[in-house]
Coordinates of C-alpha atoms in Angstrom, one line a residue:
M3 CA 0.3 -0.3 0.3
W4 CA 1.4 3.6 -1.0
R5 CA 1.6 6.3 1.6
M6 CA 2.0 9.6 1.1
R7 CA 4.9 11.1 2.9
I8 CA 5.2 14.3 3.9
P9 CA 7.5 16.5 2.3
E10 CA 10.7 18.1 5.5
E11 CA 9.9 20.7 5.2
E12 CA 6.5 21.2 5.7
A13 CA 7.0 18.6 8.8
C14 CA 9.6 21.0 9.7
R15 CA 6.5 23.5 9.7
L16 CA 5.0 21.9 11.2
K17 CA 6.9 20.9 14.4
K18 CA 7.8 24.6 15.2
K19 CA 3.8 24.8 15.1
A20 CA 3.5 22.4 17.9
Q21 CA 6.4 23.2 19.2
H22 CA 4.7 27.4 19.7
E23 CA 1.6 26.1 20.9
A24 CA 3.0 24.3 23.8
N25 CA 4.9 27.5 24.8
K26 CA 1.6 28.9 25.5
I27 CA 0.4 26.7 26.9
K28 CA 3.4 26.9 29.4
L29 CA 3.1 30.6 29.4
W30 CA -0.6 30.5 30.5
G31 CA 0.7 28.2 33.1
L32 CA 3.6 29.6 34.9
N33 CA 1.3 32.6 35.0
Q34 CA -1.1 30.6 36.7
E35 CA 0.9 30.0 39.4
Y36 CA 2.7 33.2 39.5
E37 CA -1.2 34.7 40.4
N38 CA -1.5 32.2 43.3
L39 CA 2.0 32.6 44.6
L40 CA 1.7 36.0 44.5
G41 CA -2.1 36.6 46.1
A42 CA -0.3 33.5 48.5
L43 CA 2.3 36.0 49.8
L44 CA 0.6 39.0 49.3
R45 CA -2.2 37.3 52.1
I46 CA 1.2 35.8 54.2
K47 CA 2.0 39.7 54.0
E48 CA -0.7 41.0 55.4
V49 CA -1.3 38.2 58.1
I50 CA 2.3 39.2 59.2
R51 CA 1.8 42.7 59.3
Q52 CA -1.1 42.4 61.5
R53 CA 0.7 40.5 63.5
V54 CA 3.4 43.0 64.5
E55 CA 0.4 45.7 64.8
S56 CA -1.8 43.7 66.7
S57 CA 1.7 42.5 68.7
E58 CA 0.5 44.0 72.2
E59 CA -3.7 42.9 71.9
E60 CA -4.5 39.4 71.7
D61 CA -4.5 37.2 68.8
T62 CA -8.5 35.7 68.0
D63 CA -7.1 33.8 65.8
E64 CA -7.0 30.3 67.7
R65 CA -5.0 29.1 64.8
G66 CA -0.6 29.4 65.4
M67 CA 0.9 31.9 62.8
T68 CA 2.8 28.7 61.2
Q69 CA -1.1 26.7 61.0
R70 CA -2.4 30.3 59.0
L71 CA 0.3 30.6 57.1
E72 CA 0.4 26.6 55.5
D73 CA -3.4 27.5 55.6
I74 CA -3.5 30.3 52.4
L75 CA 0.0 28.3 51.4
R76 CA -2.5 24.9 51.5
E77 CA -5.5 27.4 50.0
S78 CA -3.6 29.5 47.2
S79 CA -2.1 26.4 45.7
G80 CA -3.2 24.9 41.9
P81 CA -0.8 23.1 39.3
L82 CA 3.1 23.3 39.6
V83 CA 3.9 23.9 36.3
A84 CA 7.7 25.2 36.7
G85 CA 10.3 22.6 36.9
R86 CA 7.5 20.7 35.4
T87 CA 6.2 22.3 32.0
K88 CA 6.2 19.1 29.9
D89 CA 4.1 17.1 32.7
F90 CA 1.5 20.1 31.9
V91 CA 1.0 20.9 29.0
Q92 CA 0.5 16.8 29.1
R93 CA -1.7 17.3 31.0
I94 CA -3.7 20.5 29.6
L95 CA -3.8 18.3 25.9
A96 CA -5.2 15.2 28.0
A97 CA -7.7 17.3 30.2
S98 CA -8.6 19.4 26.8
A99 CA -9.1 15.8 24.5
D100 CA -11.6 14.9 26.9
G101 CA -12.9 17.9 27.1
Q102 CA -12.9 18.4 30.5
S103 CA -12.1 22.3 31.0
Q104 CA -9.8 24.1 34.1
R105 CA -10.2 26.7 36.5
K106 CA -9.4 28.9 33.1
E107 CA -8.9 28.4 29.8
P108 CA -6.0 27.9 28.3
P109 CA -4.9 29.8 25.1
Q110 CA -7.1 28.7 21.8
G111 CA -6.0 27.2 18.7
G112 CA -3.9 24.4 17.5
D113 CA -3.7 22.6 21.2
E114 CA -3.4 19.1 20.3
E115 CA -0.7 19.7 17.3
A116 CA 1.0 20.3 20.5
A117 CA 1.1 16.4 21.4
G118 CA 3.2 15.6 18.6

């Protein structure tokens, strides 16, 4: 049986396009991770500021400071992307293929090509 071969130039172009789409997914994920971490840092800063300003007053929160800070980190954690971009892209593509949606939509266009 005869199979059509894709010219090398076309294969190279498709590979570059797929890599570009994967990079857009990585950037989106890294931005999400950054926003989550920045939000957590701002909340931690506020908790510490309140603690310092009210050091003479009695702390109304029954939890200890460590527990409060750990709660903030746990609540603000999202997908881990930095250092795991390949796995992150694969998870997004798998979720996209299954029709699932993430908290915020990843960039549109050609996501299925990034797998190839």
